[in-house]
C-alpha positions as a printed Julia matrix, in Angstrom:
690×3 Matrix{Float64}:
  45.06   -9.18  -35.94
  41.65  -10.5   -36.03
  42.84  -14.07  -35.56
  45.39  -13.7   -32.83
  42.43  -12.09  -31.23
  40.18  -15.05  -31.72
  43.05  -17.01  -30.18
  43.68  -15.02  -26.91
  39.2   -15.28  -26.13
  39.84  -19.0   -26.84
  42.64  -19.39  -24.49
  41.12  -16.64  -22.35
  38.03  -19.41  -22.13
  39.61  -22.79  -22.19
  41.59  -21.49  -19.04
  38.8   -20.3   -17.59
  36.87  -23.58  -17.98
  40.04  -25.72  -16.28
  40.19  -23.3   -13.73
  36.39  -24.1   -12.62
  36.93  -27.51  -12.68
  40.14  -27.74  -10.64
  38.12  -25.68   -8.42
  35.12  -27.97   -8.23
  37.69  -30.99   -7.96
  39.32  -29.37   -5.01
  35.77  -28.81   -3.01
  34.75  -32.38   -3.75
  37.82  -34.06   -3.08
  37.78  -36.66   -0.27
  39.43  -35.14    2.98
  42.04  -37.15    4.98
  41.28  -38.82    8.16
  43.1   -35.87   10.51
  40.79  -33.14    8.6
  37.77  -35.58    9.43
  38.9   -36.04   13.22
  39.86  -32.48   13.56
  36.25  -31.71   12.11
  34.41  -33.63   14.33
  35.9   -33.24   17.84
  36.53  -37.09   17.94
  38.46  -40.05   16.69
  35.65  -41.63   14.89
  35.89  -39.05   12.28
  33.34  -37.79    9.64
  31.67  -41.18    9.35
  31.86  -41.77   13.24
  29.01  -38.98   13.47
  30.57  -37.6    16.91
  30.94  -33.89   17.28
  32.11  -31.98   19.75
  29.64  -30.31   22.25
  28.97  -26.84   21.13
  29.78  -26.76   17.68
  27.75  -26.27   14.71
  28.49  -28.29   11.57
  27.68  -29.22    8.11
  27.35  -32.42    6.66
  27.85  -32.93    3.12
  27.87  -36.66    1.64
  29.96  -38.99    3.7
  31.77  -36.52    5.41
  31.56  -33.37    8.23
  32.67  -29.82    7.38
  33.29  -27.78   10.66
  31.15  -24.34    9.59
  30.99  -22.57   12.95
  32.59  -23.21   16.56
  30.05  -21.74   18.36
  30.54  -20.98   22.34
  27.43  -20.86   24.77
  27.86  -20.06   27.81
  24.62  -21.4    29.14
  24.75  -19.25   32.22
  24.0   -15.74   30.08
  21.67  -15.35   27.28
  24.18  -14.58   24.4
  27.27  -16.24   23.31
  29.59  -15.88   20.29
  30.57  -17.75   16.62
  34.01  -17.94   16.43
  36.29  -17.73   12.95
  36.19  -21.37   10.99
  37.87  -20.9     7.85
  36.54  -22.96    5.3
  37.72  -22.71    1.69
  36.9   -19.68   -0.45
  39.9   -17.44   -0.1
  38.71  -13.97   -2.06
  35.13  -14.69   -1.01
  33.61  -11.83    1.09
  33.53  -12.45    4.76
  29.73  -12.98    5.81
  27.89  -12.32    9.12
  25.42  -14.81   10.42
  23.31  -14.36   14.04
  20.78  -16.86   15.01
  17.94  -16.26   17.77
  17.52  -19.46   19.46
  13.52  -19.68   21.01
  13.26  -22.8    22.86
  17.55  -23.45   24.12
  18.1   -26.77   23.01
  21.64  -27.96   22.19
  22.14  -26.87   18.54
  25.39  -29.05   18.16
  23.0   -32.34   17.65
  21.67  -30.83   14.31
  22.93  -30.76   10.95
  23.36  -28.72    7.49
  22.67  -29.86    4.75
  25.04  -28.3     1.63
  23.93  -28.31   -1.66
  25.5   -26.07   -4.56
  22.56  -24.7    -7.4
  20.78  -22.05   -7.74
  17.27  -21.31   -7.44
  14.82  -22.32   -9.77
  11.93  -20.7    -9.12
  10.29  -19.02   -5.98
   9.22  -22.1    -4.41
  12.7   -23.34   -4.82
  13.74  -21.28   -2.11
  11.15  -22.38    0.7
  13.04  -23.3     3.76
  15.94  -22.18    2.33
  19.11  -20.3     3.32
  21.62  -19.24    0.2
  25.44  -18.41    1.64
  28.53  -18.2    -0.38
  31.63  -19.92    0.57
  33.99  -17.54    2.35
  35.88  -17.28    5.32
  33.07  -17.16    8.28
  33.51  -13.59   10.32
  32.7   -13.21   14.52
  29.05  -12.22   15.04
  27.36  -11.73   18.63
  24.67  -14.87   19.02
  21.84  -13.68   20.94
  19.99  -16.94   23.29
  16.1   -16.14   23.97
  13.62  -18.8    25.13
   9.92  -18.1    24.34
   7.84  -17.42   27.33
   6.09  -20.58   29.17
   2.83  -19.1    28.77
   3.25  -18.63   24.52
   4.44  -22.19   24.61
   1.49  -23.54   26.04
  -1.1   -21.06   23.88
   0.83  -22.6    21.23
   0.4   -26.2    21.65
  -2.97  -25.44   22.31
  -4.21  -24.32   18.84
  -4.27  -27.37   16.2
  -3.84  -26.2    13.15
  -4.26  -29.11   11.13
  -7.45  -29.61   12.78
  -8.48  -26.1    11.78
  -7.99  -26.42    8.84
  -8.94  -29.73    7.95
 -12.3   -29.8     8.88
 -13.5   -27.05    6.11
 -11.66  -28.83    3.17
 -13.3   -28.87   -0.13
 -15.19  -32.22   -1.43
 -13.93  -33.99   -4.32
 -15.22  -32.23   -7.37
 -16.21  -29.5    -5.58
 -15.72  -25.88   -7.41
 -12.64  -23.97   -5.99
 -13.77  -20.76   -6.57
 -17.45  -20.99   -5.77
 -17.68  -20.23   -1.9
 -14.56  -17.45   -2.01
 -14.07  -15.74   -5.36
 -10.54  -17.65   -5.29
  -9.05  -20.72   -5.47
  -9.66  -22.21   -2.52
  -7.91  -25.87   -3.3
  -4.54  -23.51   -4.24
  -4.66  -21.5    -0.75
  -5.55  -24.75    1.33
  -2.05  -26.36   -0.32
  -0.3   -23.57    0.99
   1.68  -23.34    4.41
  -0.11  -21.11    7.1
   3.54  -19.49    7.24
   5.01  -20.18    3.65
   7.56  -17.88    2.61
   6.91  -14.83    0.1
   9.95  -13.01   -1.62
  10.62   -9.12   -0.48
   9.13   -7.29   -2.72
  11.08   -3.79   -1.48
  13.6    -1.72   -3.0
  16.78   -2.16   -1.9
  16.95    0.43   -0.35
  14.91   -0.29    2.65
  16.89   -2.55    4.29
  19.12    0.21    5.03
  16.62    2.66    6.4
  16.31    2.7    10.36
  13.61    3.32   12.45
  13.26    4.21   16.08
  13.88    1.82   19.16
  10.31    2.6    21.23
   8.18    2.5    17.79
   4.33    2.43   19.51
   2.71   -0.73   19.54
  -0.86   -1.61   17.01
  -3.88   -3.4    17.56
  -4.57   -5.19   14.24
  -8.48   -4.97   13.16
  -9.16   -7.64   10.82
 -13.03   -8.45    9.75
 -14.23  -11.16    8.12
 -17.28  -12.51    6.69
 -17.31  -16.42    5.85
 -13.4   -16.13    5.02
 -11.74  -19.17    4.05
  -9.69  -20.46    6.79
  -6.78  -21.02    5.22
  -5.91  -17.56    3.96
  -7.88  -15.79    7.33
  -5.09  -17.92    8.98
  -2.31  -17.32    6.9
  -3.46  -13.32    7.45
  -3.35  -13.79   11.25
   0.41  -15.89   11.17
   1.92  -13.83    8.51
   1.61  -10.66   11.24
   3.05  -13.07   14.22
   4.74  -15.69   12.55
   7.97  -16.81   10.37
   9.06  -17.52    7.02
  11.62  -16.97    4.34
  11.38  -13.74    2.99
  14.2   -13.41    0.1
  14.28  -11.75   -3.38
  15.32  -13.09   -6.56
  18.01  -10.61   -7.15
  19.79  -11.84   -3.58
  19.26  -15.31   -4.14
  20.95  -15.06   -7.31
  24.15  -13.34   -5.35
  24.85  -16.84   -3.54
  25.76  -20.13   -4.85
  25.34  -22.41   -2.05
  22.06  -23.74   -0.28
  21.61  -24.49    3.39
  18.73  -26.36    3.69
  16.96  -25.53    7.09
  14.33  -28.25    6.71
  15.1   -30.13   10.0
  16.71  -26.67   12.22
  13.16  -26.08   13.88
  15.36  -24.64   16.68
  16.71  -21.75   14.27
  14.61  -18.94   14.17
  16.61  -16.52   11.91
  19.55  -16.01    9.72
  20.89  -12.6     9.13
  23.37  -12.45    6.34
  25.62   -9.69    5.42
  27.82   -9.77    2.1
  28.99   -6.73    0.2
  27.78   -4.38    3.13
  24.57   -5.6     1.81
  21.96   -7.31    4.7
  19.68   -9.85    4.07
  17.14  -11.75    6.51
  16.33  -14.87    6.15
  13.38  -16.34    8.97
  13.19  -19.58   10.22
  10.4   -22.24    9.72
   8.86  -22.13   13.18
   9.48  -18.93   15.44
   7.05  -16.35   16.41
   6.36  -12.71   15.46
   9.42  -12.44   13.27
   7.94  -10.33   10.38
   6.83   -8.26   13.45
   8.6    -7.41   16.4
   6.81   -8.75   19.44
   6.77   -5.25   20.79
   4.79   -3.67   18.08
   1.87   -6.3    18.33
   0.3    -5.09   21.49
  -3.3    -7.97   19.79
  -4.88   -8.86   16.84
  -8.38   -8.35   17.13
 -10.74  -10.58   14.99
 -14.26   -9.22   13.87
 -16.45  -12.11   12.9
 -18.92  -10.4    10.91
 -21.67  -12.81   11.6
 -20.2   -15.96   10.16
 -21.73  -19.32    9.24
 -19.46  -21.05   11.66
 -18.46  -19.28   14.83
 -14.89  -21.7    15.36
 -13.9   -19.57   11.88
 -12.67  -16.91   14.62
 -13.18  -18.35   17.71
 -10.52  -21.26   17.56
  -7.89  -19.18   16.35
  -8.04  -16.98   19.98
  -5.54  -20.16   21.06
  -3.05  -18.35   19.32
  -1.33  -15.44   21.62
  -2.43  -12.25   21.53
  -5.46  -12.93   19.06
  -8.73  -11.93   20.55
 -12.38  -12.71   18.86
 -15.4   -10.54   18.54
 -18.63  -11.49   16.74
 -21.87   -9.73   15.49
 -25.08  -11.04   16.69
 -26.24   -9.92   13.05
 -24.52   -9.19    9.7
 -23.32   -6.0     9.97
 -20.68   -5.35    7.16
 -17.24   -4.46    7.26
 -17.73   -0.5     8.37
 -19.24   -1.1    11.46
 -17.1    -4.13   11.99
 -14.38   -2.03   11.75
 -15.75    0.48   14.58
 -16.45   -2.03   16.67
 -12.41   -3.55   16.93
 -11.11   -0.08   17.23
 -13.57    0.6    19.99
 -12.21   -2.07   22.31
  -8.65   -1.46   20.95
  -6.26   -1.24   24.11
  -3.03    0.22   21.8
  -2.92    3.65   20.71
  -2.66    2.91   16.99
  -4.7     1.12   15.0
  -3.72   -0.95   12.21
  -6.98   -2.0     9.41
  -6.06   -5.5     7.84
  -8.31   -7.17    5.12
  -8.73  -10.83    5.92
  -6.95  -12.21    2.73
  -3.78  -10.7     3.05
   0.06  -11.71    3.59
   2.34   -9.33    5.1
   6.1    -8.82    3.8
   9.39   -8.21    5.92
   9.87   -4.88    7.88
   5.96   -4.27    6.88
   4.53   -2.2    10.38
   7.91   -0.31   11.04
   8.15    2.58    8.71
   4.35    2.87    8.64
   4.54    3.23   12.36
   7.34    5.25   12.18
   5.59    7.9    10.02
   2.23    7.81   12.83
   4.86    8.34   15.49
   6.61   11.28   14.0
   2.6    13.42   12.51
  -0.18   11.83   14.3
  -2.41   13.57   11.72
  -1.08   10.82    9.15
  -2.73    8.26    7.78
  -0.28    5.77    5.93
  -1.03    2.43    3.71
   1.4     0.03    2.38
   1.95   -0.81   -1.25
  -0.43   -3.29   -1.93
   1.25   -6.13   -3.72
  -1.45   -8.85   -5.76
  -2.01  -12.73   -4.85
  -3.06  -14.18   -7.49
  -6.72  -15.3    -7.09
  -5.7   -18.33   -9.24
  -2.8   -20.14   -8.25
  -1.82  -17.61   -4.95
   1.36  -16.4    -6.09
   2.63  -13.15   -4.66
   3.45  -10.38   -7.35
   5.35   -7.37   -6.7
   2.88   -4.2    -7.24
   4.77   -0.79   -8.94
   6.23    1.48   -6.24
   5.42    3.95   -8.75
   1.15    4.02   -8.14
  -1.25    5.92   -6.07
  -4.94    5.96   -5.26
  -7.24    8.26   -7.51
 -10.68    7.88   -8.61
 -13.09    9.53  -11.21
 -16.22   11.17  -11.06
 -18.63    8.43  -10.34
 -16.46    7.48   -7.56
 -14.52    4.55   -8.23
 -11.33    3.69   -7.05
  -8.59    3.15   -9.16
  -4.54    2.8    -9.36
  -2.75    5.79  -11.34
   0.87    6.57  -11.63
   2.42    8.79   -9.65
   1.97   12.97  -11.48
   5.64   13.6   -13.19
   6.33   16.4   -11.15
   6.25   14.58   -7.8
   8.11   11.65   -9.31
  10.85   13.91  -10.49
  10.96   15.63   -6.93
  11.27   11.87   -5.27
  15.15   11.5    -5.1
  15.09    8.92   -2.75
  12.77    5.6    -3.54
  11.94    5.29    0.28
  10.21    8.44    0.74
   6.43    9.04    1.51
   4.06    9.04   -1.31
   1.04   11.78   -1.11
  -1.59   10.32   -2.22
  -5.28   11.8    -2.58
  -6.92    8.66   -1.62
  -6.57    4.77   -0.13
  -8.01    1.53   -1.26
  -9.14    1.25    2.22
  -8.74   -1.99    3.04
  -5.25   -1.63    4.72
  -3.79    1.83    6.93
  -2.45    2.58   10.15
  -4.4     5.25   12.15
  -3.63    7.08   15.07
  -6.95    6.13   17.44
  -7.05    9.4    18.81
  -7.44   11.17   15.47
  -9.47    8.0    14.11
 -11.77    8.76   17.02
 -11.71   13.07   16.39
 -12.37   12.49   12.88
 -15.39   10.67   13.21
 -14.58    7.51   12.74
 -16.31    5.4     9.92
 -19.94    6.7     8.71
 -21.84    4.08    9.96
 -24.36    4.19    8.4
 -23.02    3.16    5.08
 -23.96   -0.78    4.66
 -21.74   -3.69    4.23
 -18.85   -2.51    1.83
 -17.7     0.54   -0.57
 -17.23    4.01   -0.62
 -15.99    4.22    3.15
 -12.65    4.78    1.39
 -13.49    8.18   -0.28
 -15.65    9.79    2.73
 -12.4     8.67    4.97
  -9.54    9.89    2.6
 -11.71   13.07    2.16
 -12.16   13.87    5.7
  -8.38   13.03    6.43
  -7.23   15.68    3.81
 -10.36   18.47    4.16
 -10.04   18.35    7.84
  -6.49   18.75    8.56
  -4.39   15.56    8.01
  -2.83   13.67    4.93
  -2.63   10.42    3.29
   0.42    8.35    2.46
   1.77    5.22    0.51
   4.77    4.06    2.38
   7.22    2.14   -0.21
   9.15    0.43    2.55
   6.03   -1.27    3.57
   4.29   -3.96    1.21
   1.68   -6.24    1.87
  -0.12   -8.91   -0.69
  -3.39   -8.95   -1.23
  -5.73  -11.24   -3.02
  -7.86   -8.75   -5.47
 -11.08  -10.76   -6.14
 -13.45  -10.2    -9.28
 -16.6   -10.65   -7.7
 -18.13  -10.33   -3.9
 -18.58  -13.91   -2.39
 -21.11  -12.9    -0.26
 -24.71  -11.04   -0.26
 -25.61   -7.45    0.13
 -29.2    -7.17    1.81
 -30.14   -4.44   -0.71
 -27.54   -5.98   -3.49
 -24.27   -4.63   -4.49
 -25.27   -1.81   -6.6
 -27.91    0.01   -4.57
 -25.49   -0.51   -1.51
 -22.76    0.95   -3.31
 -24.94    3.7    -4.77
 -26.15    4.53   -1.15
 -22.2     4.95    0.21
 -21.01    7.03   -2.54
 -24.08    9.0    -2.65
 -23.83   10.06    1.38
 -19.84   10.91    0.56
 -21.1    13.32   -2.54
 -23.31   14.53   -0.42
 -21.6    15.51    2.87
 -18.16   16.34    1.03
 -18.02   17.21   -2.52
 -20.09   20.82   -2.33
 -21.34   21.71   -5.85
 -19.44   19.02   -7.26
 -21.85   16.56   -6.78
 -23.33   17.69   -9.6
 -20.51   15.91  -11.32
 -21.03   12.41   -9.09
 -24.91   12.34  -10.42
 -24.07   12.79  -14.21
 -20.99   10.15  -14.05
 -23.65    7.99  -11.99
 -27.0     9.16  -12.93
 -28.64    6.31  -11.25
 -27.68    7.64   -7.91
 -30.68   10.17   -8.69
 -33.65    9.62   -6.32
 -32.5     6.51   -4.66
 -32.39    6.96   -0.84
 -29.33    7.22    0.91
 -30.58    8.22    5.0
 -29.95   11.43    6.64
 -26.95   12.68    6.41
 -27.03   15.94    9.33
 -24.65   14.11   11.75
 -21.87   13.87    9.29
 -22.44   17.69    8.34
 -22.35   18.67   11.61
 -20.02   16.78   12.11
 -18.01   19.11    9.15
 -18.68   21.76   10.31
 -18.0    20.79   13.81
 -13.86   20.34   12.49
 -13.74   23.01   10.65
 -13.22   21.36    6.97
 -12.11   23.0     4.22
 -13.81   22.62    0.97
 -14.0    20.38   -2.07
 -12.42   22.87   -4.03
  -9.69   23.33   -1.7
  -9.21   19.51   -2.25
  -9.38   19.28   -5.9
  -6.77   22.69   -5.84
  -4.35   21.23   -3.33
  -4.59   17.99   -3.33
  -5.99   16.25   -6.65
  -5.57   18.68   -9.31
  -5.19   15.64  -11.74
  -9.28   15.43  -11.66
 -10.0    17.53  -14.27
 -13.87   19.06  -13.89
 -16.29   17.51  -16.9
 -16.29   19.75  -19.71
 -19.86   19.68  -21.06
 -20.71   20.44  -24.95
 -19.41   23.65  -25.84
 -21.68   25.56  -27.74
 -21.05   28.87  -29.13
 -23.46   31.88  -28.98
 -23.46   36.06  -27.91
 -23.51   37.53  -24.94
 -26.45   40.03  -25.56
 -28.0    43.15  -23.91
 -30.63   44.84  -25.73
 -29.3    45.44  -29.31
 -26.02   45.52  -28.01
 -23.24   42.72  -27.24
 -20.65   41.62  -25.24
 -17.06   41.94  -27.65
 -13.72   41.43  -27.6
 -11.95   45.59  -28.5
  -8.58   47.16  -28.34
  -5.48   46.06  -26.36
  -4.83   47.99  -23.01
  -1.47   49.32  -22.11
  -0.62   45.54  -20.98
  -1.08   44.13  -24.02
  -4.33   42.71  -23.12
  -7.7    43.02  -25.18
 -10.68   44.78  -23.38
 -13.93   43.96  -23.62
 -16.84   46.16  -24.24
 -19.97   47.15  -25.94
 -21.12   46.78  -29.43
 -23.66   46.56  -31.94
 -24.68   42.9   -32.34
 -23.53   42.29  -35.8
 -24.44   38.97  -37.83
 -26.64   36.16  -36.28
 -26.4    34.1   -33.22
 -25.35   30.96  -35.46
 -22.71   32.94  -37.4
 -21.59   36.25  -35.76
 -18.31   37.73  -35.87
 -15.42   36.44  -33.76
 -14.78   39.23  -31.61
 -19.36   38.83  -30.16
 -18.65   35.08  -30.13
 -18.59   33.55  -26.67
 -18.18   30.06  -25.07
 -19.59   29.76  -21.72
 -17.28   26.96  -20.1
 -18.35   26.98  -16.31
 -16.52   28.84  -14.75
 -14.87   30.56  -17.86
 -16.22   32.53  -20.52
 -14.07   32.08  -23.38
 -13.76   33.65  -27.0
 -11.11   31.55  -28.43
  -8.08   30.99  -25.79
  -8.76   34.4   -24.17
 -11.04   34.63  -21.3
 -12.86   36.88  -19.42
 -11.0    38.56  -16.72
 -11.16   41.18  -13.83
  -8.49   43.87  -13.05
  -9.04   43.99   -9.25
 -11.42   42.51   -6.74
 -12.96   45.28   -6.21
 -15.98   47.53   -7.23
 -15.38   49.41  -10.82
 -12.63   46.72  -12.19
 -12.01   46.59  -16.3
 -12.53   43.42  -17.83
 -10.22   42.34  -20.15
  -9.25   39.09  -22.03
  -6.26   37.15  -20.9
  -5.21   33.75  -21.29
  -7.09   30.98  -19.87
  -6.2    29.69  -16.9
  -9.2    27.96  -14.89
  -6.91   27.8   -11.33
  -6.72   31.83  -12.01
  -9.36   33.22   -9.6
 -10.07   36.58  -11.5
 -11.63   34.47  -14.44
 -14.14   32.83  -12.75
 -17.56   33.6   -13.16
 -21.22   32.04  -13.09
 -24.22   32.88  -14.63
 -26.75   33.6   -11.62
 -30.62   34.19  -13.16
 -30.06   37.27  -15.83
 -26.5    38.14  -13.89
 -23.35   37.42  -14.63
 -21.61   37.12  -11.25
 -17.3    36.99  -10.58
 -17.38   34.14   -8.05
 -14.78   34.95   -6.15
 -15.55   39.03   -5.55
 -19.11   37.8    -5.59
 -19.64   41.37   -8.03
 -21.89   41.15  -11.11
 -20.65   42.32  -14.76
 -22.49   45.59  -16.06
 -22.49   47.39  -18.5
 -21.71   51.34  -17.77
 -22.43   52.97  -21.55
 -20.34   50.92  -23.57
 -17.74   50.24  -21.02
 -18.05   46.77  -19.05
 -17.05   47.03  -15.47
 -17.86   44.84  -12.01
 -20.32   46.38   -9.55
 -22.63   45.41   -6.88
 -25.02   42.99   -7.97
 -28.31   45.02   -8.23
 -32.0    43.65   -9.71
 -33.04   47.3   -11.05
 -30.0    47.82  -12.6
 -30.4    47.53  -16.72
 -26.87   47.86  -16.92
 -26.84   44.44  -15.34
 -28.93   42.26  -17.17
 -27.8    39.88  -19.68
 -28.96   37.3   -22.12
 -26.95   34.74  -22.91
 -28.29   33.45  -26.33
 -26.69   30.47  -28.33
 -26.33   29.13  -31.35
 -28.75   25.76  -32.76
């Protein structure tokens, strides 16, 4: 049994292996002189080079394929592919529409056809994988690119841009920008980047009359090469094509010489892919949603950085007479904004397919929102684009810095569809789309923060305490080059200027939890930081909720310092606090008793842990009945969200927090009362052990 097994896999394999071949021999084999002249429209035939007017073909070695007839009727805008069977019986039908920007005659180009796969990414710059298949009707829709973008155009010289801030032989790549300069200069303004979405998104729809952006980028001595590639990845075209679909076709078109061709849109398997020409305009973003791009030259060492790039259309230049820093930068583009959203851009960045859409869509449908990308990584090194996890979110720790976490469990067990929203408690900062009219009620930026960090906290935190939300949209990716080290000066250097930021957030937004800022960062003590009275005012003016509120509701993850825990008695007089008989609940209540022992070694039911804002003996804690006057106390588990077991010791009192009443002790039985200064009854020592 086992060998006529063997036997059938062998045959099985053997056929299998003829069958390719005949295949291959079939789709190589020379065609005969009617196919030729019935391919190209003329008696010359495939060597001849004639073809007819208004067809599209394919040239592969010494012959012509016919791969579309294509109609134009040059009268209209829009014309039609019609069927041209070639080969590939079984294959699925595909779907290909091309937007034509400047109307020549696209009959008087050629396709190259190759068959191999894809090595690597760069393998697939400029270009397009289809199968073979039968070819299927698809609407062809003619546009011409306005006069005026034409000229703007042909007015900016990139190679002159960029070639006049090349580095000098032996120069050090990494010594002006943090990066490798010499890798980013090699790189096309427009090269192509692979999308980096699930596959989901390309299904997901958004509305028609999405509003348009203003893009705010600032800059401070950026390298032009990447500040350009920032500016043309917004406006401009290229590939944009994941491994996993490349891999789904075995035939490449190259598209080296098609500068015509704006756009391929493939469809196979009911699943669409987009593949964008070398040299159209704004086809990572719809015309329509790019209302400008507004450059902030932050004080640069060369004003052309910014100013020679306003010779592309719609890009518009603003510099500081003086070094400012990116926060007022920032105020200054959305003040002069003209669209109604704003949309914050680093100046190293590369945007992906489909990237403004659903982050527009979500501003469109809560103006409260404030929405960021994922943030996908460039290397610093050699500039390659790496896919970021769909499954992170902004958090921070006490000494406020920033820092990527995974989503909690429960909300990524409550996410059913990988497109949704992700909450997130706060941003990196460098990248979100804002509504301008809440940008502008919330108070802006704090300007007077200096140069860089900790805008991002005092921003998420205002979003969230005063009455909006922050979100990572996973439809919507963007690279980013992450640097290890600022390439430019801070007037009072990096740390004090960092110090100063985080220290006006504490102090404006994070209540008595500062406290908690200043031990994580105890050199923030005594350095200045300015007044802050405009931002609280500014508070109280929006009626904020507090800290608490946000660490409850929004970032429960950031669990409060627990500071040594050191044992001792709760003592009044010769009598101490203890741990007595259940109530009818089940629950111990505490009470009065003769202090028994020592403080270092009394009994367990007199020994007491005083965890702000519990008091625990063991993992019971202290708790009240009611809120009101004359409530038992009793022992219950520990729960530090539960507000009925939070207390604080205030002077010789022992205060609830929340009813605000003070512990006493009513002869031998503990109850909550007013808080009173000549009341005996209310005075406690809180003595612990050495």
């Amino acid at each position: 049994m086992r060998r006529i097994r063997a036997n059938a896999i062998a045959i099985l394999t053997v056929a299998w292996i003829l069958g390719t071949f005949y295949y291959l021999w079939q789709d190589n084999k020379p065609r005969s002189a009617a196919a030729g002249r019935s391919a190209g429209g003329g008696s010359g035939g495939a060597r001849s080079g004639q073809r007819a007017a208004g067809r599209l073909e394919l040239r592969r070695e010494e012959r012509t394929i016919p791969l579309i007839d294509w109609a134009i009727d040059k009268e209209k805008t829009g014309g039609n592919f019609q069927n041209g069977n070639y080969r590939g019986v079984g294959h699925p039908a595909i779907i290909i529409e091309a937007d034509v920007r400047r109307g020549k005659d696209l009959s008087r180009e050629s396709l190259a056809l190759k068959r191999r796969r894809p090595q690597n990414d760069k393998d697939v710059m400029g270009n397009v994988f289809l199968p073979l298949g039968n070819w299927a009707r698809a609407p062809l829709k003619m546009t011409r690119a306005p006069q005026g973008e034409k000229n703007s155009r042909r007015g900016f010289d990139e190679k002159a841009y960029l070639s006049s801030k090349v580095l000098k032989a032996g120069e050090d790549p990494y010594r002006q920008h943090a990066f490798n300069q010499l890798e980013s200069d090699k790189l096309s303004s427009d090269r192509p980047i692979r999308d980096t979405r699930h596959y989901r998104c390309t299904s997901v729809r958004y509305d028609p009359d999405l509003p348009a952006t203003s893009v705010i980028i600032t800059f401070h001595n950026e390298a032009r090469s990447t500040l350009l590639r920032t500016v043309k990845s917004t406006m401009s075209s290229t590939e944009s094509l994941s491994r996993k679909q490349a891999d789904l076709f075995g035939i490449m078109v190259l598209l080296g010489q098609l500068e015509e061709i704006s756009a391929f849109s493939v469809t196979a398997h009911k699943v669409a892919f987009s593949f964008l020409g070398p040299c159209s305009v704004l086809n990572r973003t719809p015309p329509s949603l790019i209302q400008e791009i507004i450059l902030v030259d932050d004080f640069s060492s060369d004003p052309e950085d910014c100013q020679l790039l306003t010779r592309i259309p719609k890009v518009k230049c603003l510099r500081n007479t003086h070094r400012e820093g990116l926060i007022r930068s920032r105020v200054r583009g959305a003040e002069v904004a003209a669209a109604d959203i704003l949309t914050f851009l680093d100046s190293h960045c590369e945007v992906n397919s489909e990237w403004l859409q659903p982050m527009l869509q979500r501003v469109k449908e809560d103006y409260t929102r404030v929405v960021s990308p994922i943030i996908d990584v460039i290397s610093l090194d050699n500039f390659a684009y790496l896919a970021a996890s769909a499954d992170l979110r902004g958090g921070f720790d006490w000494s406020l810095h920033f820092k990527w976490e995974q989503i909690p469990i429960e909300q990524k067990m409550s996410r059913t569809d990988p497109t949704q929203s992700i909450r997130t408690p706060v941003i990196a900062g460098g990248i979100f789309v804002i509504d301008k009219s809440w940008f502008n009620h919330l108070g802006k930026y704090d300007t007077q923060m200096d140069i860089w960090g900790g805008e991002n906290f005092e921003l998420s935190f205002r979003v969230w305490m005063c009455g909006g939300s922050l979100e990572i949209v996973p439809c919507s990716r963007v690279g980013h080059v992450f640097r290890k080290r600022h390439p430019y000066d801070f007037p009072e250097g990096n740390a004090l200027t960092y110090i100063k930021n985080t220290k006006r957030t504490a102090e404006v937004w994070m209540d008595e939890y500062k406290q908690y800022y200043y031990e994580a960062r105890p050199s923030a003590i005594g350095k200045s930081f300015g007044s802050v009275a405009d931002r609280v005012e500014l508070r109280h003016k929006l009626s904020c909720k507090s800290f608490q509120w946000y660490l409850e509701n929004v970032y429960p993850e950031l669990k409060i310092p627990e500071k040594e825990l050191i044992p001792g008695i709760i003592r009044q007089g010769g009598n101490c606090l203890e741990s007595q008989a259940q109530d009818t609940t089940g629950n111990m209540l505490a009470g009065m008793g003769n202090c028994k022992g020592t403080v270092n070694n009394p009994p367990v039911t007199q020994e007491w842990i005083f965890s702000d804002p519990l008091i625990r003996q063991q993992d019971k804690c202290l708790s009240i009945t009611s809120f009101s006057t004359g409530s038992q106390i009793t022992l219950e588990a520990c729960n530090q969200k539960d507000g009925r077991q939070k207390w604080k010791m205030k002077g010789s009192f022992i205060q609830h927090f929340v009813s605000g009443l003070c512990l006493e002790n009513q002869t031998g039985r503990v109850v909550t009362s007013p808080c009173q200064a000549g009341v005996p009854g209310q005075q406690w020592e809180l003595l612990q052990a050495t």
